[in-house]
Short mmCIF file of C-alpha atoms in Angstrom, two decimals:
data_model
loop_
_atom_site.label_atom_id
_atom_site.label_comp_id
_atom_site.label_asym_id
_atom_site.label_seq_id
_atom_site.Cartn_x
_atom_site.Cartn_y
_atom_site.Cartn_z
CA MET A 429 0.07 0.07 -0.05
CA LYS A 430 2.83 2.33 0.91
CA LYS A 431 4.61 1.62 -2.38
CA VAL A 432 1.49 2.47 -4.54
CA LYS A 433 0.98 5.73 -2.70
CA THR A 434 4.72 6.42 -3.30
CA ILE A 435 4.37 5.84 -7.06
CA LYS A 436 1.29 8.08 -7.22
CA VAL A 437 2.98 11.02 -5.47
CA TRP A 438 6.09 10.57 -7.76
CA LEU A 439 3.90 10.57 -10.82
CA CYS A 440 1.87 13.83 -9.86
CA THR A 441 5.17 15.60 -9.03
CA GLY A 442 5.95 15.92 -12.66
CA LEU A 443 8.89 13.41 -12.52
CA THR A 444 7.30 11.72 -15.77
CA VAL A 445 5.79 12.84 -18.93
CA LEU A 446 2.56 10.51 -18.24
CA ALA A 447 -0.69 12.80 -17.88
CA LEU A 448 -2.97 11.42 -15.23
CA ALA A 449 -6.39 13.09 -14.77
CA GLY A 450 -6.42 12.30 -11.26
CA CYS A 451 -3.35 14.38 -10.51
CA ALA A 452 -5.05 17.54 -11.11
CA VAL A 453 -5.84 19.47 -7.97
CA LYS A 454 -8.07 22.41 -7.62
CA ALA A 455 -7.03 25.62 -9.49
CA LYS A 456 -5.78 28.55 -7.79
CA SER A 457 -8.01 31.67 -7.77
CA ILE A 458 -7.18 35.23 -8.52
CA ASP A 459 -6.91 36.77 -5.09
CA ALA A 460 -9.51 39.16 -3.84
CA GLN A 461 -6.98 42.10 -3.64
CA THR A 462 -6.13 41.73 -7.41
CA LEU A 463 -10.00 41.50 -8.26
CA GLU A 464 -10.46 44.61 -6.27
CA MET A 465 -7.77 46.26 -8.08
CA ILE A 466 -9.28 45.31 -11.48
CA ALA A 467 -12.76 46.68 -10.27
CA GLU A 468 -11.30 50.08 -9.02
CA SER A 469 -9.60 50.50 -12.24
CA GLY A 470 -12.97 51.19 -13.88
CA TYR A 471 -12.17 49.34 -17.02
CA PHE A 472 -13.74 45.89 -16.61
CA THR A 473 -16.88 44.30 -15.18
CA LEU A 474 -16.50 40.73 -13.58
CA ALA A 475 -19.29 39.34 -15.59
CA SER A 476 -18.92 35.66 -14.41
CA ARG A 477 -16.82 33.19 -12.76
CA ASN A 478 -16.24 29.79 -11.76
CA GLU A 479 -13.72 28.91 -9.12
CA THR A 480 -14.52 25.39 -8.50
CA GLY A 481 -12.37 23.76 -11.18
CA ARG A 482 -9.13 21.75 -11.26
CA TYR A 483 -7.48 23.52 -14.06
CA GLY A 484 -6.77 27.01 -14.54
CA PRO A 485 -7.81 29.90 -13.99
CA VAL A 486 -8.55 30.96 -17.39
CA VAL A 487 -9.08 34.82 -17.82
CA ILE A 488 -11.63 34.92 -20.52
CA LEU A 489 -11.38 38.36 -22.39
CA PRO A 490 -14.53 38.84 -24.75
CA GLU A 491 -13.93 41.67 -27.34
CA ARG A 492 -15.26 43.61 -30.33
CA HIS A 493 -12.31 42.94 -32.70
CA SER A 494 -12.47 46.62 -34.22
CA SER A 495 -12.09 48.40 -30.90
CA ARG A 496 -8.80 49.89 -30.12
CA LEU A 497 -9.85 50.94 -26.76
CA ILE A 498 -10.57 47.35 -25.87
CA GLN A 499 -7.08 46.22 -26.90
CA ALA A 500 -5.75 48.80 -24.68
CA GLU A 501 -7.83 47.83 -21.85
CA GLU A 502 -6.91 44.00 -22.40
CA ALA A 503 -3.16 44.83 -22.20
CA TYR A 504 -3.68 46.89 -18.98
CA LEU A 505 -5.58 43.87 -17.36
CA MET A 506 -2.73 41.09 -18.64
CA ASP A 507 -0.09 43.54 -17.46
CA LEU A 508 -1.65 43.77 -14.02
CA LEU A 509 -2.20 39.99 -13.79
CA ALA A 510 1.27 39.42 -14.73
CA GLU A 511 2.46 41.29 -11.71
CA ASN A 512 -0.01 39.95 -9.47
CA SER A 513 -1.14 36.40 -10.60
CA GLY A 514 1.84 35.42 -12.68
CA LEU A 515 -0.04 35.72 -16.17
CA ALA A 516 2.49 34.78 -18.88
CA ARG A 517 0.52 33.03 -21.65
CA VAL A 518 -2.56 33.84 -23.92
CA ALA A 519 -4.77 31.61 -26.00
CA LEU A 520 -5.39 33.60 -28.99
CA GLU A 521 -8.72 33.24 -31.30
CA GLY A 522 -7.52 33.95 -34.79
CA MET A 523 -4.26 32.17 -34.54
CA PHE A 524 -3.96 28.44 -35.63
CA GLN A 525 -3.20 25.61 -33.47
CA GLY A 526 0.76 25.14 -33.53
CA GLU A 527 1.28 28.88 -34.25
CA THR A 528 3.06 30.98 -31.55
CA PHE A 529 5.22 34.33 -31.74
CA ASP A 530 8.21 32.73 -30.72
CA GLY A 531 11.40 34.21 -32.22
CA THR A 532 9.67 37.13 -33.76
CA THR A 533 11.68 40.14 -33.13
CA LEU A 534 11.60 43.92 -33.85
CA LEU A 535 14.63 45.92 -35.00
CA ASP A 536 17.25 47.00 -32.38
CA THR A 537 16.65 50.44 -31.01
CA GLY A 538 17.04 52.09 -27.39
CA GLU A 539 14.56 50.84 -24.94
CA GLN A 540 12.64 53.94 -24.21
CA GLU A 541 12.13 54.46 -28.01
CA ARG A 542 11.04 50.77 -28.46
CA THR A 543 8.50 51.08 -25.41
CA GLN A 544 7.16 54.33 -27.34
CA ALA A 545 6.85 52.59 -30.46
CA ILE A 546 5.10 49.54 -29.48
CA LEU A 547 2.61 51.72 -27.23
CA TRP A 548 1.86 53.61 -30.29
CA LEU A 549 1.56 50.31 -32.51
CA LEU A 550 -1.05 49.22 -29.81
CA GLU A 551 -2.98 52.65 -29.84
CA SER A 552 -3.20 53.21 -33.49
CA GLY A 553 -4.57 49.71 -33.91
CA GLU A 554 -1.64 48.24 -35.74
CA ILE A 555 -1.19 45.45 -33.20
CA THR A 556 -3.34 43.83 -30.64
CA ALA A 557 -3.10 43.45 -26.79
CA PRO A 558 -1.60 39.70 -27.14
CA GLU A 559 0.87 40.90 -29.71
CA PHE A 560 1.69 43.94 -27.21
CA MET A 561 2.15 41.60 -24.35
CA TYR A 562 4.50 39.53 -26.43
CA LEU A 563 6.74 42.36 -27.42
CA ALA A 564 6.33 43.98 -24.02
CA LYS A 565 6.78 41.21 -21.52
CA ASN A 566 7.51 38.00 -23.71
CA PHE A 567 4.14 36.45 -23.00
CA ARG A 568 3.52 33.15 -24.57
CA VAL A 569 0.90 33.62 -27.25
CA PHE A 570 -0.23 30.40 -29.08
CA GLY A 571 -3.10 29.62 -31.43
CA ILE A 572 -6.32 27.63 -30.72
CA GLU A 573 -8.18 27.46 -34.14
CA LYS A 574 -8.15 25.36 -37.03
CA PRO A 575 -7.81 27.08 -40.78
CA GLU A 576 -10.67 25.37 -42.16
CA GLU A 577 -13.02 26.63 -39.58
CA TYR A 578 -11.68 30.03 -39.33
CA GLY A 579 -11.89 30.40 -43.25
CA VAL A 580 -15.66 30.35 -43.15
CA GLU A 581 -16.86 33.96 -43.75
CA PHE A 582 -19.97 36.06 -42.70
CA PRO A 583 -21.96 36.68 -45.83
CA ASP A 584 -22.13 40.33 -46.97
CA SER A 585 -25.82 40.61 -47.64
CA ALA A 586 -26.88 38.52 -44.59
CA GLY A 587 -28.46 41.88 -42.85
CA TYR A 588 -30.74 42.33 -45.75
CA ALA A 589 -31.80 38.98 -46.11
CA LEU A 590 -32.41 38.77 -42.36
CA ASP A 591 -34.56 41.90 -42.49
CA THR A 592 -36.71 40.40 -45.25
CA TYR A 593 -37.34 37.29 -43.58
CA LEU A 594 -38.18 38.97 -40.38
CA LEU A 595 -40.87 41.33 -42.13
CA SER A 596 -42.31 38.14 -43.87
CA SER A 597 -42.73 36.67 -40.64
CA VAL A 598 -44.81 39.65 -39.51
CA ILE A 599 -46.88 39.52 -42.70
CA ILE A 600 -47.58 35.74 -42.52
CA ASP A 601 -48.93 36.02 -39.03
CA LYS A 602 -50.61 39.47 -39.25
CA GLU A 603 -51.98 39.89 -42.95
CA ARG A 604 -55.47 38.82 -42.18
CA GLU A 605 -55.83 40.35 -38.96
CA MET A 606 -54.28 43.73 -39.91
CA PRO A 607 -55.33 44.01 -43.48
CA ASP A 608 -55.21 47.82 -43.70
CA ILE A 609 -52.34 48.83 -41.03
CA LEU A 610 -49.80 46.36 -42.53
CA PRO A 611 -49.42 47.62 -46.16
CA ARG A 612 -49.19 51.17 -44.84
CA ALA A 613 -46.38 50.44 -42.53
CA LEU A 614 -44.64 48.59 -45.17
CA ASP A 615 -44.84 51.45 -47.55
CA ARG A 616 -43.51 53.73 -44.89
CA LEU A 617 -40.69 51.62 -44.32
CA LYS A 618 -39.75 51.70 -47.92
CA THR A 619 -39.88 55.32 -48.19
CA ALA A 620 -37.61 56.09 -45.14
CA GLY A 621 -35.28 58.83 -45.83
CA ASP A 622 -32.54 57.84 -43.55
CA ALA A 623 -31.20 54.95 -41.41
CA GLU A 624 -32.72 56.34 -38.44
CA SER A 625 -36.22 56.35 -39.65
CA TYR A 626 -35.92 53.19 -41.17
CA LEU A 627 -34.90 51.52 -37.83
CA ARG A 628 -37.67 53.25 -36.17
CA TYR A 629 -40.35 51.90 -38.56
CA PHE A 630 -38.73 48.57 -38.60
CA SER A 631 -39.07 48.35 -34.86
CA GLU A 632 -42.77 49.39 -35.19
CA LEU A 633 -43.48 46.65 -37.61
CA LEU A 634 -41.74 44.34 -35.28
CA ASP A 635 -43.71 45.36 -32.40
CA LEU A 636 -47.01 43.88 -34.25
CA ASN A 637 -45.69 40.22 -33.72
CA PRO A 638 -44.25 39.17 -30.49
CA TRP A 639 -42.46 36.00 -31.92
CA THR A 640 -40.77 37.91 -34.69
CA LYS A 641 -39.72 40.60 -32.12
CA GLU A 642 -38.17 37.92 -29.92
CA THR A 643 -36.20 36.15 -32.73
CA TYR A 644 -34.70 39.80 -33.82
CA GLU A 645 -33.57 40.39 -30.11
CA ILE A 646 -32.12 36.80 -29.93
CA ILE A 647 -30.05 37.31 -33.22
CA THR A 648 -29.05 40.88 -32.67
CA SER A 649 -28.20 40.72 -28.75
CA ILE A 650 -25.23 38.52 -27.32
CA SER A 651 -26.90 35.44 -27.02
CA SER A 652 -25.06 32.04 -27.45
CA THR A 653 -24.26 31.17 -31.08
CA GLU A 654 -26.21 28.04 -30.69
CA GLU A 655 -29.40 29.68 -29.64
CA ILE A 656 -28.92 32.07 -32.66
CA SER A 657 -28.58 29.21 -35.08
CA LYS A 658 -31.64 27.57 -33.88
CA ARG A 659 -33.93 30.53 -34.01
CA LEU A 660 -32.77 31.37 -37.64
CA ARG A 661 -33.64 27.83 -38.61
CA LYS A 662 -37.18 28.21 -37.10
CA LEU A 663 -37.43 31.62 -39.08
CA LEU A 664 -36.47 29.85 -42.32
CA ASN A 665 -38.77 27.01 -41.67
CA LYS A 666 -41.51 29.46 -41.09
CA VAL A 667 -41.26 31.67 -44.10
CA ASP A 668 -40.07 29.29 -46.97
CA PRO A 669 -43.46 27.77 -47.57
CA TYR A 670 -44.51 31.33 -48.48
CA ARG A 671 -41.32 32.26 -50.31
CA LYS A 672 -42.51 32.54 -53.75
CA ARG A 673 -45.90 34.16 -52.93
CA LEU A 674 -43.95 37.08 -50.90
CA GLY A 675 -41.39 37.40 -53.72
CA ILE A 676 -38.44 36.17 -51.94
CA SER A 677 -35.54 34.91 -54.15
CA GLY A 678 -33.75 31.97 -54.01
CA ASP A 679 -30.61 33.76 -53.64
CA MET A 680 -31.71 35.52 -50.74
CA ARG A 681 -32.64 32.10 -48.89
CA GLU A 682 -29.16 30.96 -49.94
CA VAL A 683 -27.73 34.00 -47.98
CA LEU A 684 -29.62 32.91 -44.89
CA LEU A 685 -28.44 29.37 -45.19
CA GLU A 686 -24.76 30.56 -45.49
CA TYR A 687 -25.36 32.72 -42.17
CA VAL A 688 -26.72 29.49 -40.41
CA LYS A 689 -23.67 27.81 -41.90
CA PHE A 690 -21.31 30.43 -40.61
CA LEU A 691 -22.92 30.28 -37.15
CA ASP A 692 -22.65 26.42 -37.15
CA THR A 693 -19.11 26.81 -37.82
CA ALA A 694 -18.77 29.37 -35.12
CA ILE A 695 -19.92 26.88 -32.66
CA LYS A 696 -17.59 24.29 -33.98
CA ARG A 697 -14.94 27.09 -33.50
CA SER A 698 -16.11 27.76 -29.75
CA ASP A 699 -15.62 23.85 -29.13
CA THR A 700 -12.23 23.75 -31.11
CA MET A 701 -10.96 26.71 -28.96
CA SER A 702 -11.91 25.34 -25.81
CA ARG A 703 -10.53 22.09 -26.17
CA ALA A 704 -7.15 23.49 -27.11
CA VAL A 705 -7.08 25.67 -23.97
CA GLU A 706 -8.17 22.37 -21.99
CA ALA A 707 -5.29 20.50 -23.68
CA GLU A 708 -2.79 23.45 -22.68
CA LEU A 709 -3.77 23.14 -19.10
CA ARG A 710 -3.46 19.50 -18.98
CA LYS A 711 0.02 19.81 -20.36
CA GLU A 712 0.79 22.90 -17.89
CA ASN A 713 -1.81 23.79 -15.31
CA GLY A 714 -2.11 27.40 -14.22
CA ILE A 715 -3.31 30.69 -15.00
CA MET A 716 -3.70 31.87 -18.68
CA ALA A 717 -5.69 34.46 -20.58
CA MET A 718 -8.08 33.60 -23.52
CA VAL A 719 -9.08 36.32 -26.13
CA ILE A 720 -12.07 35.76 -27.97
CA GLY A 721 -14.95 37.28 -29.81
CA ALA A 722 -17.81 38.26 -27.26
CA ASP A 723 -20.38 35.70 -29.28
CA HIS A 724 -18.15 32.85 -28.24
CA THR A 725 -18.12 33.61 -24.52
CA GLU A 726 -21.29 31.66 -23.77
CA ASP A 727 -20.35 28.68 -25.36
CA VAL A 728 -16.87 28.37 -23.83
CA GLU A 729 -18.33 28.94 -20.26
CA LYS A 730 -20.28 25.83 -20.89
CA TYR A 731 -17.49 23.76 -21.99
CA PHE A 732 -15.36 24.95 -19.00
CA VAL A 733 -17.82 24.08 -16.50
CA SER A 734 -18.00 20.34 -17.97
CA ALA A 735 -14.16 20.26 -18.15
CA LYS A 736 -13.74 21.49 -14.60
CA ILE A 737 -11.74 24.37 -15.64
CA SER A 738 -11.98 27.46 -13.35
CA TYR A 739 -12.52 30.91 -15.19
CA TYR A 740 -13.28 34.48 -14.98
CA VAL A 741 -15.04 36.47 -17.57
CA PHE A 742 -13.87 40.28 -17.55
CA GLU A 743 -15.88 42.42 -19.98
CA PRO A 744 -14.02 45.49 -20.68
CA TYR A 745 -15.69 48.90 -20.74
CA GLY A 746 -15.15 49.30 -24.39
CA MET A 747 -17.89 46.68 -24.91
CA GLU A 748 -20.51 49.03 -23.57
CA SER A 749 -23.12 50.10 -26.23
CA GLY A 750 -22.39 53.66 -27.55
CA VAL A 751 -18.37 53.31 -27.17
CA TYR A 752 -17.29 53.01 -30.61
CA ALA A 753 -15.46 56.42 -31.41
CA SER A 754 -12.05 54.85 -31.05
CA ASP A 755 -13.03 51.72 -33.30
CA LEU A 756 -11.37 51.23 -36.64
CA THR A 757 -13.34 52.33 -39.69
CA ASN A 758 -14.57 49.62 -41.87
CA GLU A 759 -11.98 50.49 -44.36
CA GLN A 760 -9.16 50.12 -41.70
CA TYR A 761 -10.74 46.95 -40.34
CA SER A 762 -11.03 45.21 -43.76
CA ARG A 763 -7.27 46.00 -44.25
CA LYS A 764 -6.64 44.46 -40.63
CA LEU A 765 -8.60 41.29 -41.91
CA GLU A 766 -6.01 41.14 -44.71
CA GLN A 767 -3.13 41.45 -42.16
CA ARG A 768 -2.29 44.88 -43.76
CA SER A 769 -1.61 48.33 -42.16
CA VAL A 770 -4.61 50.01 -40.64
CA LEU A 771 -3.04 53.34 -40.76
CA MET A 772 -0.50 53.67 -43.56
CA ASP A 773 -2.53 53.10 -46.57
CA GLY A 774 -2.67 55.00 -49.84
CA GLU A 775 0.74 56.39 -50.97
CA ILE A 776 2.21 56.23 -47.32
CA PHE A 777 1.41 52.55 -47.27
CA ARG A 778 3.52 52.05 -50.44
CA ILE A 779 6.70 53.08 -48.70
CA LEU A 780 6.35 51.28 -45.68
CA GLU A 781 4.82 47.94 -47.05
CA GLN A 782 7.03 47.26 -49.90
CA GLN A 783 5.86 43.97 -50.65
CA ARG A 784 -14.04 37.40 -38.82
CA LYS A 785 -10.86 38.03 -36.04
CA PRO A 786 -7.87 39.53 -37.81
CA ARG A 787 -5.13 37.26 -38.10
CA HIS A 788 -1.66 38.46 -36.18
CA VAL A 789 0.85 40.71 -37.97
CA LEU A 790 3.95 40.31 -36.24
CA GLY A 791 6.83 39.42 -38.65
CA LYS A 792 5.20 41.17 -41.34
CA VAL A 793 7.62 43.66 -43.27
CA TRP A 794 5.21 46.71 -43.04
CA LEU A 795 5.09 46.21 -39.28
CA ASN A 796 8.79 46.47 -38.83
CA ASN A 797 8.75 49.67 -41.00
CA SER A 798 5.96 51.32 -38.88
CA PHE A 799 8.00 50.43 -35.76
CA SER A 800 11.14 51.99 -37.30
CA LEU A 801 9.34 55.05 -38.13
CA ALA A 802 7.86 55.28 -34.44
CA ALA A 803 11.20 54.68 -32.94
CA LEU A 804 12.74 57.52 -35.01
CA MET A 805 9.87 59.67 -34.05
CA ALA A 806 10.40 58.89 -30.37
CA THR A 807 14.17 59.71 -30.76
CA VAL A 808 13.63 63.38 -32.09
CA ILE A 809 10.83 63.81 -29.38
CA ARG A 810 13.21 62.77 -26.61
CA ALA A 811 16.29 65.01 -27.93
CA ALA A 812 13.85 67.96 -28.50
CA SER A 813 12.63 67.65 -24.95
CA GLY A 814 16.30 67.97 -23.71
CA PRO A 815 18.31 71.08 -22.82
CA PRO A 816 17.48 74.07 -25.29
CA ARG A 817 19.30 73.69 -28.40
CA SER A 818 18.83 73.91 -32.11
CA PRO A 819 18.05 71.01 -34.40
CA PRO A 820 19.15 68.36 -34.87
CA TYR A 821 19.32 68.46 -31.16
CA GLY A 822 22.90 66.96 -30.91
CA LEU A 823 21.58 63.74 -32.80
CA ASP A 824 24.10 61.98 -34.91
CA SER A 825 23.66 59.86 -37.95
CA GLU A 826 23.71 56.55 -35.79
CA ALA A 827 20.72 57.82 -33.59
CA LEU A 828 18.81 58.75 -36.72
CA MET A 829 18.71 55.34 -38.27
CA VAL A 830 16.61 52.26 -37.45
CA GLY A 831 16.40 49.57 -40.01
CA ASN A 832 16.24 50.65 -43.46
CA PHE A 833 14.99 54.17 -42.45
CA ARG A 834 16.96 57.20 -41.49
CA ILE A 835 16.14 60.94 -41.00
CA PHE A 836 18.43 63.39 -42.63
CA ALA A 837 19.87 65.56 -39.72
CA ASP A 838 19.76 68.63 -41.82
CA SER A 839 16.01 68.16 -42.59
CA ILE A 840 15.07 68.59 -38.90
CA THR A 841 13.41 72.11 -38.73
CA GLU A 842 11.06 74.05 -36.41
CA PRO A 843 8.77 75.75 -38.55
CA ASP A 844 7.36 77.57 -35.34
CA ASP A 845 8.10 77.33 -31.38
CA ASN A 846 5.83 74.39 -31.09
CA THR A 847 6.30 72.36 -34.17
CA ILE A 848 9.23 70.05 -35.42
CA MET A 849 9.73 68.80 -39.05
CA PHE A 850 11.71 66.30 -40.64
CA ARG A 851 12.30 63.97 -43.67
CA ILE A 852 12.59 60.30 -43.36
CA THR A 853 13.66 58.10 -46.23
CA ASN A 854 14.07 54.24 -46.89
CA GLY A 855 16.78 55.30 -49.54
CA ILE A 856 14.03 54.98 -52.45
CA GLU A 857 11.22 57.21 -51.20
CA ASP A 858 10.59 59.99 -48.85
CA LEU A 859 8.08 60.76 -46.16
CA TYR A 860 7.89 64.20 -44.45
CA VAL A 861 6.82 64.32 -40.88
CA LYS A 862 5.51 67.33 -38.71
CA MET A 863 4.93 66.89 -34.91
CA ALA A 864 3.61 69.38 -32.45
CA LYS A 865 2.99 68.82 -28.76
CA LYS A 866 -0.64 68.87 -27.84
CA PRO A 867 -1.56 71.70 -25.26
CA GLY A 868 -2.42 70.25 -22.19
CA ALA A 869 -1.46 66.66 -23.11
CA GLU A 870 0.17 64.46 -20.42
CA GLU A 871 3.73 62.95 -21.57
CA ARG A 872 3.42 59.37 -21.41
CA SER A 873 4.78 57.57 -18.42
CA SER A 874 7.89 55.44 -18.61
CA ASN A 875 5.97 53.04 -16.26
CA LEU A 876 4.23 50.57 -18.66
CA ARG A 877 1.09 50.27 -16.89
CA THR A 878 0.68 53.90 -16.11
CA ALA A 879 1.15 54.62 -19.85
CA LEU A 880 -1.52 51.97 -20.67
CA ARG A 881 -3.92 53.88 -18.51
CA GLN A 882 -3.07 57.28 -20.14
CA MET A 883 -3.82 55.40 -23.39
CA ILE A 884 -7.09 54.12 -22.19
CA ASP A 885 -8.26 57.45 -20.73
CA SER A 886 -7.05 59.09 -24.02
CA LEU A 887 -9.20 56.65 -26.18
CA HIS A 888 -12.16 57.00 -23.77
CA GLN A 889 -12.44 60.76 -24.47
CA GLN A 890 -11.80 60.22 -28.50
CA LYS A 891 -14.58 61.82 -30.81
CA TYR A 892 -15.63 60.60 -34.10
CA ARG A 893 -13.63 62.25 -36.84
CA GLY A 894 -13.68 62.03 -40.56
CA VAL A 895 -11.06 60.11 -42.38
CA SER A 896 -8.88 62.00 -44.85
CA GLU A 897 -9.44 61.18 -48.48
CA ASP A 898 -6.05 62.22 -49.36
CA ALA A 899 -4.01 59.30 -49.77
CA ALA A 900 -0.76 61.13 -49.60
CA ILE A 901 -1.41 62.58 -45.93
CA ARG A 902 -1.99 60.85 -42.56
CA ALA A 903 -2.83 62.56 -39.15
CA PHE A 904 -2.51 60.81 -36.03
CA ASN A 905 -1.60 61.12 -32.24
CA PHE A 906 1.89 59.68 -31.06
CA ASP A 907 2.45 59.85 -27.22
CA ASN A 908 1.52 63.73 -26.50
CA TYR A 909 2.30 64.85 -30.02
CA ALA A 910 -0.11 65.51 -32.84
CA VAL A 911 1.61 64.22 -35.92
CA VAL A 912 1.14 64.82 -39.75
CA MET A 913 2.91 62.75 -42.15
CA GLY A 914 2.88 62.57 -46.00
CA THR A 915 4.88 62.30 -49.36
CA GLY A 916 4.79 65.85 -50.03
CA TYR A 917 6.62 68.58 -48.16
CA ARG A 918 4.34 71.52 -48.62
CA ALA A 919 1.07 69.37 -48.14
CA VAL A 920 2.47 68.37 -44.71
CA LEU A 921 3.79 71.71 -43.83
CA ASP A 922 0.38 73.36 -44.65
CA HIS A 923 -1.93 70.44 -43.10
CA SER A 924 -3.79 71.26 -39.85
CA MET A 925 -2.61 69.83 -36.70
CA THR A 926 -6.26 69.36 -35.16
CA ASP A 927 -7.30 66.45 -37.40
CA THR A 928 -5.59 63.69 -35.56
CA ARG A 929 -6.81 60.23 -34.15
#
């Protein structure tokens, strides 16, 4: 008996590669003090938790993939948990099983410039929170998806097809009961002059039929993907017998069937990602983060309960309704899906590139070039902030070069007391950069978490702005500076410093 007990202890202490399910002990929890710190930050709501599992805990971070604010909030939380709870690994949606960032590096530069540059890459939306934590803290980031499941796309015209089927559902149930009211309501919908009016009239039509309104709410709210898929099937089954009489084309029906296929694949993806996290925990138990789209959260929670995995669901403030001003535009998000720069498109993109949840971009040539550009801007800012002196502020040719990019020292000028301008080149093409310190803006802290808090607060306050249609000009914020960048000297010099994002 003593011998058997000794063998089991030996096996469970990791002196063998055998994996015995019975060896797992109750997972550690995030301590109360750390949970209080997270709550006091004001950036997260602890939406759900289960602390009874044998594995984990897993910190589930549901997100809206287009939100720059959410990425900054997630980086803040992961940095806090790294210090207080030992977090050092992230399971990432949009990254395939077997993939990691191991060995991916950025170009050599000073530590201060490097930190400023990667903070800017995060704030501008070029990289995500997990990519940032890999660069800042060497987190282990690994993939949990299968390529064949990730590749199933949301059909472009699904919204229009869904509206048509929902309205058809109202007609089927109410056309005899309301022979006069319904046609007038439909005519008013067709002649709506703007999106706001259309949504108001559409909502009034749905109010006529409780089942249809419930269907709309299930599909458009954050329900489980499985629940949405089931209700869509019921809607199809209800309307399809009347399709020809109502003038619904076969193509429209196929679009909704594609939507159902997309949802069914999303359910598989939730299961795939959950299983991958479980496999990682069985291999190495302990805390990890899991970054996923909000629609997967409920399905993942169900899996974790059955698999005896402890978890916490922290919903970022950026998930709140109406917090969209700092989101990527549709055009920028489309570029991110293609693993391209979201900021440096048009003519600017040409010089920098030279060659569902968006895939990671670490290792891309354009990202290294964006990093080089940011590091050079940080170098000039730091030099200009020192003792009063004239440009180029004592900078030598070595300090003014990162990778293939360099600044000509004699191009650094001060058009006025608050502005710095210079020319940067890759040896083939040139960019002109103008920077001005923003009145009242706080200089970013050298402490990473404080700098992330400053970034979050700045993104919270951001207002919508129009995107420049000039492909040769980009305006944005860098640290506490407003920056204008472009391919033409005069265009950059004359451009307003107020239209930054």
